[in-house]
mmCIF file of C-alpha atoms in Angstrom:
data_model
loop_
_atom_site.group_PDB
_atom_site.id
_atom_site.type_symbol
_atom_site.label_atom_id
_atom_site.label_comp_id
_atom_site.label_asym_id
_atom_site.label_seq_id
_atom_site.Cartn_x
_atom_site.Cartn_y
_atom_site.Cartn_z
ATOM 1 C CA ARG A 1 -24.045 -6.608 11.212
ATOM 2 C CA VAL A 2 -22.621 -4.516 14.132
ATOM 3 C CA GLY A 3 -20.883 -1.055 13.655
ATOM 4 C CA ASP A 4 -17.822 -0.347 15.814
ATOM 5 C CA PHE A 5 -17.854 -3.620 17.781
ATOM 6 C CA HIS A 6 -16.166 -3.408 21.029
ATOM 7 C CA GLY A 7 -15.587 -7.323 22.772
ATOM 8 C CA THR A 8 -15.959 -10.727 22.107
ATOM 9 C CA LEU A 9 -18.288 -12.884 20.684
ATOM 10 C CA ARG A 10 -17.711 -16.402 22.092
ATOM 11 C CA GLY A 11 -19.495 -19.884 21.947
ATOM 12 C CA ALA A 12 -19.390 -22.829 24.241
ATOM 13 C CA GLY A 13 -17.119 -24.832 21.732
ATOM 14 C CA ALA A 14 -17.283 -25.333 17.659
ATOM 15 C CA GLY A 15 -17.961 -29.293 18.488
ATOM 16 C CA GLU A 16 -21.404 -30.643 18.151
ATOM 17 C CA ASP A 17 -22.063 -30.158 21.520
ATOM 18 C CA GLY A 18 -21.054 -26.669 21.594
ATOM 19 C CA THR A 19 -22.416 -23.369 19.980
ATOM 20 C CA VAL A 20 -23.523 -23.959 16.182
ATOM 21 C CA ILE A 21 -25.215 -20.708 14.431
ATOM 22 C CA GLU A 22 -27.194 -22.286 11.424
ATOM 23 C CA ALA A 23 -27.973 -19.875 9.182
ATOM 24 C CA LEU A 24 -31.944 -19.729 8.029
ATOM 25 C CA PRO A 25 -32.379 -20.050 3.615
ATOM 26 C CA ASP A 26 -33.887 -17.433 1.841
ATOM 27 C CA LEU A 27 -32.106 -14.768 3.571
ATOM 28 C CA ALA A 28 -33.006 -10.831 1.795
ATOM 29 C CA VAL A 29 -29.719 -9.218 1.176
ATOM 30 C CA ASN A 30 -29.121 -6.158 -0.841
ATOM 31 C CA PRO A 31 -29.886 -6.729 -4.064
ATOM 32 C CA ASN A 32 -27.565 -3.459 -6.028
ATOM 33 C CA LEU A 33 -27.448 -3.969 -9.431
ATOM 34 C CA ASP A 34 -23.771 -2.449 -9.171
ATOM 35 C CA GLY A 35 -22.724 -4.443 -6.771
ATOM 36 C CA TYR A 36 -23.908 -4.793 -2.982
ATOM 37 C CA TRP A 37 -20.693 -2.927 -1.746
ATOM 38 C CA ARG A 38 -21.694 -0.220 -3.718
ATOM 39 C CA ASP A 39 -24.301 0.748 -0.437
ATOM 40 C CA ASP A 40 -22.514 1.523 3.436
ATOM 41 C CA PRO A 41 -22.606 -1.655 5.116
ATOM 42 C CA LEU A 42 -24.563 0.028 7.783
ATOM 43 C CA GLU A 43 -27.408 1.890 6.037
ATOM 44 C CA SER A 44 -28.242 0.268 3.239
ATOM 45 C CA PRO A 45 -31.871 -0.856 3.603
ATOM 46 C CA LEU A 46 -30.622 -4.980 3.819
ATOM 47 C CA PRO A 47 -27.862 -6.929 4.995
ATOM 48 C CA TRP A 48 -24.681 -7.398 2.560
ATOM 49 C CA PRO A 49 -24.553 -11.372 2.233
ATOM 50 C CA TYR A 50 -23.583 -12.673 4.938
ATOM 51 C CA LEU A 51 -23.976 -14.073 7.971
ATOM 52 C CA LEU A 52 -22.050 -11.925 10.443
ATOM 53 C CA GLN A 53 -21.069 -8.784 9.378
ATOM 54 C CA PHE A 54 -18.681 -6.319 11.654
ATOM 55 C CA VAL A 55 -17.936 -2.968 9.926
ATOM 56 C CA GLY A 56 -14.976 -0.933 12.254
ATOM 57 C CA GLY A 57 -14.307 -1.779 15.816
ATOM 58 C CA GLU A 58 -11.638 -4.381 18.151
ATOM 59 C CA GLY A 59 -13.165 -7.827 18.898
ATOM 60 C CA THR A 60 -12.979 -11.782 18.892
ATOM 61 C CA VAL A 61 -14.922 -14.144 17.731
ATOM 62 C CA ARG A 62 -13.863 -17.650 19.118
ATOM 63 C CA ASP A 63 -15.335 -20.843 20.274
ATOM 64 C CA LEU A 64 -17.924 -21.545 17.979
ATOM 65 C CA ALA A 65 -19.613 -22.997 14.616
ATOM 66 C CA ILE A 66 -21.484 -21.665 12.143
ATOM 67 C CA ARG A 67 -22.916 -23.946 9.565
ATOM 68 C CA VAL A 68 -24.741 -23.341 5.814
ATOM 69 C CA PRO A 69 -27.106 -25.862 5.487
ATOM 70 C CA PRO A 70 -28.323 -27.238 2.162
ATOM 71 C CA PRO A 71 -31.545 -25.955 0.488
ATOM 72 C CA PRO A 72 -34.696 -27.902 2.227
ATOM 73 C CA GLU A 73 -36.708 -27.307 -0.365
ATOM 74 C CA GLU A 74 -37.313 -26.890 -4.006
ATOM 75 C CA GLY A 75 -37.467 -22.757 -4.077
ATOM 76 C CA LEU A 76 -35.480 -21.847 -1.059
ATOM 77 C CA ARG A 77 -31.455 -21.124 -1.850
ATOM 78 C CA PRO A 78 -29.247 -19.901 0.860
ATOM 79 C CA THR A 79 -30.244 -16.060 -0.429
ATOM 80 C CA GLN A 80 -32.812 -14.156 -2.264
ATOM 81 C CA GLY A 81 -29.933 -13.462 -4.856
ATOM 82 C CA TRP A 82 -27.285 -10.813 -5.012
ATOM 83 C CA VAL A 83 -25.847 -9.631 -8.147
ATOM 84 C CA GLU A 84 -21.622 -9.864 -8.849
ATOM 85 C CA LEU A 85 -20.707 -9.341 -11.873
ATOM 86 C CA PHE A 86 -23.696 -9.126 -13.784
ATOM 87 C CA GLU A 87 -25.316 -12.143 -12.604
ATOM 88 C CA VAL A 88 -27.349 -13.247 -9.403
ATOM 89 C CA GLU A 89 -25.819 -15.436 -7.013
ATOM 90 C CA HIS A 90 -27.516 -16.582 -4.338
ATOM 91 C CA GLU A 91 -24.737 -18.022 -2.277
ATOM 92 C CA LEU A 92 -23.592 -16.758 1.457
ATOM 93 C CA ALA A 93 -20.887 -14.377 0.515
ATOM 94 C CA GLY A 94 -19.011 -15.570 3.605
ATOM 95 C CA ALA A 95 -19.682 -16.524 7.087
ATOM 96 C CA ILE A 96 -17.998 -14.015 8.718
ATOM 97 C CA LEU A 97 -16.938 -10.490 7.362
ATOM 98 C CA ILE A 98 -14.788 -7.886 8.694
ATOM 99 C CA THR A 99 -14.760 -4.781 7.105
ATOM 100 C CA ALA A 100 -14.208 -1.437 8.567
ATOM 101 C CA ARG A 101 -13.517 2.755 7.456
ATOM 102 C CA GLU A 102 -10.766 2.881 9.909
ATOM 103 C CA PRO A 103 -7.830 0.815 11.352
ATOM 104 C CA ALA A 104 -9.602 -2.069 13.215
ATOM 105 C CA ARG A 105 -8.105 -4.774 15.307
ATOM 106 C CA PHE A 106 -10.298 -8.426 14.830
ATOM 107 C CA ASP A 107 -9.151 -12.085 15.828
ATOM 108 C CA VAL A 108 -10.963 -15.024 14.756
ATOM 109 C CA ASN A 109 -10.142 -18.063 17.156
ATOM 110 C CA ARG A 110 -10.880 -21.931 17.160
ATOM 111 C CA VAL A 111 -14.368 -21.531 14.751
ATOM 112 C CA ARG A 112 -15.366 -23.782 12.582
ATOM 113 C CA ILE A 113 -17.618 -23.280 9.622
ATOM 114 C CA VAL A 114 -18.836 -25.486 7.321
ATOM 115 C CA GLY A 115 -20.641 -24.748 4.214
ATOM 116 C CA GLU A 116 -23.145 -27.520 1.773
ATOM 117 C CA GLU A 117 -23.560 -29.135 -1.323
ATOM 118 C CA ASP A 118 -26.289 -26.837 -3.345
ATOM 119 C CA PRO A 119 -27.016 -28.304 -6.557
ATOM 120 C CA GLU A 120 -27.907 -24.985 -7.936
ATOM 121 C CA SER A 121 -24.769 -23.163 -6.982
ATOM 122 C CA ASP A 122 -22.479 -22.763 -9.845
ATOM 123 C CA PHE A 123 -19.857 -23.493 -7.198
ATOM 124 C CA ASP A 124 -21.956 -26.503 -5.989
ATOM 125 C CA THR A 125 -21.821 -24.558 -2.456
ATOM 126 C CA THR A 126 -23.996 -22.626 -0.080
ATOM 127 C CA LEU A 127 -20.904 -20.711 0.886
ATOM 128 C CA LEU A 128 -18.543 -19.312 -1.003
ATOM 129 C CA ALA A 129 -15.825 -17.778 1.781
ATOM 130 C CA GLY A 130 -15.865 -18.244 5.579
ATOM 131 C CA VAL A 131 -14.183 -15.595 6.841
ATOM 132 C CA ALA A 132 -13.850 -12.671 4.659
ATOM 133 C CA ILE A 133 -11.277 -9.620 5.694
ATOM 134 C CA ARG A 134 -11.990 -7.340 2.828
ATOM 135 C CA GLY A 135 -11.983 -2.906 2.734
ATOM 136 C CA LEU A 136 -14.841 -1.314 1.295
ATOM 137 C CA ILE A 137 -15.327 -0.160 -2.547
ATOM 138 C CA LEU A 138 -17.766 2.673 -1.698
ATOM 139 C CA ASP A 139 -18.876 5.931 -4.349
ATOM 140 C CA GLU A 140 -17.535 8.260 -2.103
ATOM 141 C CA ALA A 141 -14.680 6.336 -0.788
ATOM 142 C CA PRO A 142 -11.125 8.494 -1.583
ATOM 143 C CA GLU A 143 -10.480 7.216 -5.230
ATOM 144 C CA PHE A 144 -7.043 6.063 -6.086
ATOM 145 C CA PRO A 145 -5.500 7.404 -9.081
ATOM 146 C CA SER A 146 -6.950 5.140 -11.643
ATOM 147 C CA GLY A 147 -10.706 6.154 -10.005
ATOM 148 C CA PHE A 148 -11.612 3.054 -8.233
ATOM 149 C CA PRO A 149 -13.289 3.741 -5.551
ATOM 150 C CA VAL A 150 -11.079 1.977 -2.546
ATOM 151 C CA LEU A 151 -11.170 2.046 0.971
ATOM 152 C CA PRO A 152 -8.635 -0.238 2.075
ATOM 153 C CA ILE A 153 -9.047 -2.073 5.272
ATOM 154 C CA GLN A 154 -6.332 -1.280 7.925
ATOM 155 C CA GLY A 155 -5.061 -2.466 10.979
ATOM 156 C CA ARG A 156 -4.156 -6.327 12.176
ATOM 157 C CA HIS A 157 -6.273 -9.278 11.807
ATOM 158 C CA GLN A 158 -5.903 -12.645 12.280
ATOM 159 C CA VAL A 159 -7.334 -15.992 11.876
ATOM 160 C CA SER A 160 -6.105 -18.399 13.684
ATOM 161 C CA ARG A 161 -6.867 -22.447 14.740
ATOM 162 C CA SER A 162 -10.030 -22.999 12.870
ATOM 163 C CA VAL A 163 -11.871 -25.075 10.694
ATOM 164 C CA PHE A 164 -12.923 -24.542 7.380
ATOM 165 C CA HIS A 165 -15.040 -27.160 5.219
ATOM 166 C CA GLY A 166 -17.113 -27.071 1.904
ATOM 167 C CA MET A 167 -16.768 -23.563 0.154
ATOM 168 C CA LEU A 168 -15.084 -21.941 -2.526
ATOM 169 C CA SER A 169 -12.208 -19.919 0.068
ATOM 170 C CA GLY A 170 -11.608 -20.690 3.121
ATOM 171 C CA VAL A 171 -10.616 -16.979 4.069
ATOM 172 C CA ALA A 172 -10.721 -14.242 1.487
ATOM 173 C CA LEU A 173 -8.952 -11.153 2.030
ATOM 174 C CA GLY A 174 -9.173 -7.996 -0.367
ATOM 175 C CA GLU A 175 -7.747 -4.614 -0.523
ATOM 176 C CA LEU A 176 -5.696 -4.771 2.325
ATOM 177 C CA GLY A 177 -3.803 -1.403 2.907
ATOM 178 C CA ASP A 178 -1.496 -0.645 5.817
ATOM 179 C CA ALA A 179 -2.718 -3.996 6.970
ATOM 180 C CA ASP A 180 -1.177 -6.847 9.154
ATOM 181 C CA VAL A 181 -2.841 -10.387 8.596
ATOM 182 C CA ALA A 182 -2.177 -13.560 10.212
ATOM 183 C CA VAL A 183 -4.039 -16.541 8.779
ATOM 184 C CA ARG A 184 -2.158 -19.506 11.075
ATOM 185 C CA GLY A 185 -3.098 -23.177 12.130
ATOM 186 C CA ASN A 186 -6.212 -23.741 10.239
ATOM 187 C CA GLU A 187 -7.603 -27.053 8.803
ATOM 188 C CA THR A 188 -9.193 -26.154 5.342
ATOM 189 C CA SER A 189 -11.269 -28.782 2.906
ATOM 190 C CA ALA A 190 -12.286 -26.555 -0.158
ATOM 191 C CA PHE A 191 -11.840 -25.270 -3.865
ATOM 192 C CA ILE A 192 -9.219 -22.402 -2.357
ATOM 193 C CA GLY A 193 -7.078 -22.188 0.867
ATOM 194 C CA VAL A 194 -6.205 -18.881 1.042
ATOM 195 C CA ASP A 195 -7.556 -16.156 -1.439
ATOM 196 C CA LEU A 196 -5.747 -12.328 -1.824
ATOM 197 C CA LEU A 197 -7.375 -9.926 -4.448
ATOM 198 C CA ASP A 198 -5.346 -6.760 -4.177
ATOM 199 C CA ALA A 199 -2.757 -5.615 -1.176
ATOM 200 C CA ASN A 200 -0.815 -2.193 -0.787
ATOM 201 C CA ARG A 201 1.861 -1.303 1.885
ATOM 202 C CA SER A 202 0.639 -4.652 4.175
ATOM 203 C CA ARG A 203 2.022 -7.600 5.467
ATOM 204 C CA VAL A 204 0.276 -11.216 5.184
ATOM 205 C CA ARG A 205 1.953 -14.182 6.792
ATOM 206 C CA ILE A 206 0.370 -17.577 6.002
ATOM 207 C CA SER A 207 1.558 -20.270 8.123
ATOM 208 C CA GLU A 208 1.264 -24.205 9.635
ATOM 209 C CA ASN A 209 -2.404 -24.199 7.796
ATOM 210 C CA ARG A 210 -3.294 -28.209 6.224
ATOM 211 C CA TRP A 211 -5.016 -28.348 3.580
ATOM 212 C CA VAL A 212 -7.133 -30.618 1.502
ATOM 213 C CA LEU A 213 -8.354 -28.413 -1.958
ATOM 214 C CA ASP A 214 -9.696 -28.842 -5.190
ATOM 215 C CA ALA A 215 -7.865 -26.383 -6.970
ATOM 216 C CA LEU A 216 -5.406 -23.716 -4.874
ATOM 217 C CA ALA A 217 -3.944 -23.562 -1.735
ATOM 218 C CA VAL A 218 -2.462 -19.562 -1.966
ATOM 219 C CA ASN A 219 -4.273 -17.277 -4.624
ATOM 220 C CA VAL A 220 -2.818 -14.263 -5.150
ATOM 221 C CA LEU A 221 -3.672 -11.572 -7.681
ATOM 222 C CA LEU A 222 -2.117 -7.734 -7.137
ATOM 223 C CA ASN A 223 -2.868 -4.854 -9.221
ATOM 224 C CA LEU A 224 -5.830 -5.397 -10.709
ATOM 225 C CA GLU A 225 -7.401 -2.253 -10.438
ATOM 226 C CA GLY A 226 -4.167 -0.599 -12.130
ATOM 227 C CA THR A 227 -2.478 0.930 -9.448
ATOM 228 C CA PRO A 228 0.559 -0.121 -7.450
ATOM 229 C CA SER A 229 0.461 -2.730 -5.367
ATOM 230 C CA GLU A 230 3.513 -1.186 -3.273
ATOM 231 C CA ALA A 231 5.800 -3.249 -0.895
ATOM 232 C CA ASN A 232 3.753 -5.706 0.500
ATOM 233 C CA ARG A 233 5.593 -7.931 2.483
ATOM 234 C CA LEU A 234 3.958 -11.989 1.960
ATOM 235 C CA LEU A 235 5.361 -14.660 3.973
ATOM 236 C CA ILE A 236 3.629 -18.311 3.186
ATOM 237 C CA HIS A 237 5.875 -21.085 5.282
ATOM 238 C CA ASP A 238 5.026 -24.518 6.507
ATOM 239 C CA ASN A 239 1.594 -25.247 5.466
ATOM 240 C CA ARG A 240 1.048 -28.534 4.393
ATOM 241 C CA GLY A 241 -1.418 -30.168 1.959
ATOM 242 C CA ALA A 242 -3.029 -31.577 -1.073
ATOM 243 C CA ILE A 243 -4.411 -29.853 -4.042
ATOM 244 C CA GLY A 244 -6.102 -30.866 -7.117
ATOM 245 C CA PRO A 245 -6.093 -32.365 -9.836
ATOM 246 C CA TYR A 246 -9.354 -30.077 -10.822
ATOM 247 C CA PHE A 247 -9.150 -31.168 -14.290
ATOM 248 C CA GLY A 248 -5.493 -30.804 -14.484
ATOM 249 C CA LEU A 249 -5.498 -26.818 -14.057
ATOM 250 C CA ALA A 250 -4.880 -26.818 -10.207
ATOM 251 C CA GLN A 251 -1.830 -25.294 -8.570
ATOM 252 C CA GLY A 252 -0.513 -24.967 -5.085
ATOM 253 C CA ILE A 253 0.941 -21.451 -4.297
ATOM 254 C CA PHE A 254 0.011 -18.579 -7.199
ATOM 255 C CA PHE A 255 1.431 -15.215 -6.774
ATOM 256 C CA TRP A 256 0.031 -12.753 -9.522
ATOM 257 C CA ASP A 257 1.906 -8.756 -9.452
ATOM 258 C CA PRO A 258 2.265 -8.290 -12.994
ATOM 259 C CA TRP A 259 4.272 -5.527 -14.925
ATOM 260 C CA LEU A 260 1.564 -3.381 -16.254
ATOM 261 C CA LEU A 261 3.458 0.396 -15.063
ATOM 262 C CA ALA A 262 6.624 1.344 -15.739
ATOM 263 C CA ALA A 263 8.069 -0.428 -12.204
ATOM 264 C CA PRO A 264 6.836 -3.494 -10.380
ATOM 265 C CA GLY A 265 5.107 -3.255 -7.478
ATOM 266 C CA GLY A 266 7.919 -4.361 -4.956
ATOM 267 C CA SER A 267 6.274 -6.667 -3.057
ATOM 268 C CA THR A 268 8.806 -8.939 -1.335
ATOM 269 C CA VAL A 269 7.810 -12.997 -0.889
ATOM 270 C CA TRP A 270 8.663 -15.424 1.199
ATOM 271 C CA VAL A 271 8.041 -19.150 0.279
ATOM 272 C CA TYR A 272 9.834 -21.284 2.842
ATOM 273 C CA GLY A 273 9.225 -24.729 4.429
ATOM 274 C CA ASN A 274 5.695 -25.699 2.566
ATOM 275 C CA ASP A 275 4.934 -29.600 2.056
ATOM 276 C CA LEU A 276 2.515 -30.007 -0.859
ATOM 277 C CA GLU A 277 0.849 -32.465 -3.129
ATOM 278 C CA VAL A 278 0.030 -31.266 -6.233
ATOM 279 C CA GLY A 279 -2.118 -34.087 -8.789
ATOM 280 C CA ASN A 280 -1.831 -37.398 -8.164
ATOM 281 C CA ASP A 281 -1.076 -40.570 -9.656
ATOM 282 C CA THR A 282 -4.294 -40.809 -12.108
ATOM 283 C CA GLU A 283 -4.355 -36.866 -13.242
ATOM 284 C CA ALA A 284 -1.690 -34.692 -13.198
ATOM 285 C CA ALA A 285 -2.149 -30.495 -11.925
ATOM 286 C CA LEU A 286 -0.852 -27.851 -13.629
ATOM 287 C CA GLY A 287 1.879 -26.463 -11.226
ATOM 288 C CA GLY A 288 3.724 -26.788 -8.051
ATOM 289 C CA ILE A 289 4.866 -22.824 -7.209
ATOM 290 C CA GLU A 290 4.394 -19.676 -9.550
ATOM 291 C CA VAL A 291 5.517 -16.531 -9.055
ATOM 292 C CA VAL A 292 4.770 -13.469 -10.928
ATOM 293 C CA GLY A 293 6.091 -9.855 -10.546
ATOM 294 C CA ALA A 294 7.388 -10.283 -7.123
ATOM 295 C CA GLY A 295 9.902 -7.344 -6.171
ATOM 296 C CA SER A 296 12.369 -10.118 -4.079
ATOM 297 C CA LEU A 297 11.504 -13.740 -3.208
ATOM 298 C CA LEU A 298 12.932 -16.486 -1.704
ATOM 299 C CA VAL A 299 11.814 -20.221 -2.236
ATOM 300 C CA SER A 300 13.125 -22.503 -0.295
ATOM 301 C CA ARG A 301 13.034 -26.022 1.642
ATOM 302 C CA ASN A 302 9.784 -26.668 -0.322
ATOM 303 C CA THR A 303 8.700 -30.073 -0.839
ATOM 304 C CA LEU A 304 6.937 -30.652 -3.802
ATOM 305 C CA ARG A 305 5.701 -33.781 -4.771
ATOM 306 C CA GLY A 306 2.733 -35.663 -7.051
ATOM 307 C CA ARG A 307 2.250 -34.973 -10.780
ATOM 308 C CA ILE A 308 1.964 -31.905 -12.806
ATOM 309 C CA ALA A 309 2.135 -31.449 -16.624
ATOM 310 C CA ALA A 310 1.317 -28.433 -19.309
ATOM 311 C CA VAL A 311 -1.925 -27.446 -20.067
ATOM 312 C CA ASP A 312 -1.730 -25.597 -23.883
ATOM 313 C CA GLY A 313 1.905 -24.865 -23.477
ATOM 314 C CA PHE A 314 0.977 -23.494 -19.776
ATOM 315 C CA GLY A 315 2.332 -24.451 -16.473
ATOM 316 C CA GLY A 316 4.025 -28.385 -16.288
ATOM 317 C CA VAL A 317 6.409 -26.657 -13.762
ATOM 318 C CA GLY A 318 7.483 -27.707 -10.393
ATOM 319 C CA ILE A 319 8.607 -24.005 -9.480
ATOM 320 C CA GLU A 320 8.364 -20.854 -12.046
ATOM 321 C CA VAL A 321 9.351 -17.390 -11.646
ATOM 322 C CA ASP A 322 8.674 -14.699 -13.624
ATOM 323 C CA GLN A 323 9.566 -10.871 -14.084
ATOM 324 C CA THR A 324 10.760 -10.813 -10.887
ATOM 325 C CA THR A 325 13.178 -7.908 -9.733
ATOM 326 C CA GLY A 326 15.341 -10.287 -7.737
ATOM 327 C CA CYS A 327 15.458 -14.207 -6.964
ATOM 328 C CA THR A 328 16.914 -16.855 -4.397
ATOM 329 C CA ALA A 329 16.079 -20.100 -4.973
ATOM 330 C CA PHE A 330 17.806 -23.347 -2.808
ATOM 331 C CA LEU A 331 17.133 -26.376 -0.872
ATOM 332 C CA ASN A 332 13.952 -27.381 -2.808
ATOM 333 C CA ASP A 333 12.878 -31.166 -2.818
ATOM 334 C CA PHE A 334 11.611 -32.170 -6.429
ATOM 335 C CA GLU A 335 12.167 -35.876 -5.940
ATOM 336 C CA GLY A 336 8.755 -36.989 -4.868
ATOM 337 C CA LEU A 337 7.528 -34.657 -7.949
ATOM 338 C CA ASP A 338 6.400 -36.089 -11.304
ATOM 339 C CA THR A 339 6.944 -32.911 -14.460
ATOM 340 C CA GLY A 340 6.936 -35.434 -17.370
ATOM 341 C CA ALA A 341 8.684 -33.518 -19.824
ATOM 342 C CA GLY A 342 8.890 -30.270 -17.903
ATOM 343 C CA PRO A 343 11.462 -28.671 -15.613
ATOM 344 C CA ASP A 344 11.658 -28.741 -12.208
ATOM 345 C CA LEU A 345 12.574 -25.068 -11.853
ATOM 346 C CA HIS A 346 12.501 -22.385 -14.362
ATOM 347 C CA LEU A 347 13.614 -18.720 -14.008
ATOM 348 C CA SER A 348 12.319 -15.883 -16.617
ATOM 349 C CA LEU A 349 12.949 -12.324 -16.641
ATOM 350 C CA ILE A 350 14.948 -12.079 -13.253
ATOM 351 C CA HIS A 351 16.112 -8.313 -12.776
#
């Protein structure tokens, strides 16, 4: 873990004959019962459960590989244990963490990150996230109106031309504020391609990625702490991949910003030029593209293939839009998508 890093961490390449950083098992990490994030990432006696931790600064990580191997013997897990949602976890939370108190700038480029199978893990892996870019949740941080102490991460960040394999999320974003983040040109085989939890006044571009995923290509959940997710701009374009079926619950792209407040969050969402196969010939997935609570929405020139079906009355729709202030949808291709009895396109509560 390093604070206020200014420079480049560069290897000799991400291949087998390049630079490989391999995690040792049984890492002692912060065991705070209220969550490791309640302690300062640099001053806590034990580190957060991430292998490489950058706390502020301006830097580049490139041309190297990181591997989190399976437990070598019974009793040794990737970490000695940390607490999340009152449960003890032993996976590494992430290979690379980028967080900051002040605006920062980081570029992760041409990095290969591999997690391995861990039979003791609830997620069957030694690693939860490849690259995590997230704000700080600290007791002494300035409080949002809801009283949830969040210090969002600011600045410009990019994860590009990298490979992620065998983990829960290839790229995990969280608690963004006035940030500009690009996730582009990556190859991911994992449970989720890109995960985004809470953002405010931020621009996130997810483009030109290639995915082979179990459950979700892009998962965006805003407003989780009850404060407005205002004026975000999310662009998801020119990605390709196969998703699911994950017991019939897989989806291609999911955006959720519920109208829990007097007015919607006002995020602009553009989803265009994506080619996604959801489900397969033997098992259906839940849905293709679902957007709930966007301030303004464009869905255009997407190709959806595969097979989807509703589960307990939910899903079963190629493109589903709900609780959205404005929506433009045109030139989407459903020809290769089998929706059974469900519609290709469903619009509800469009204002």
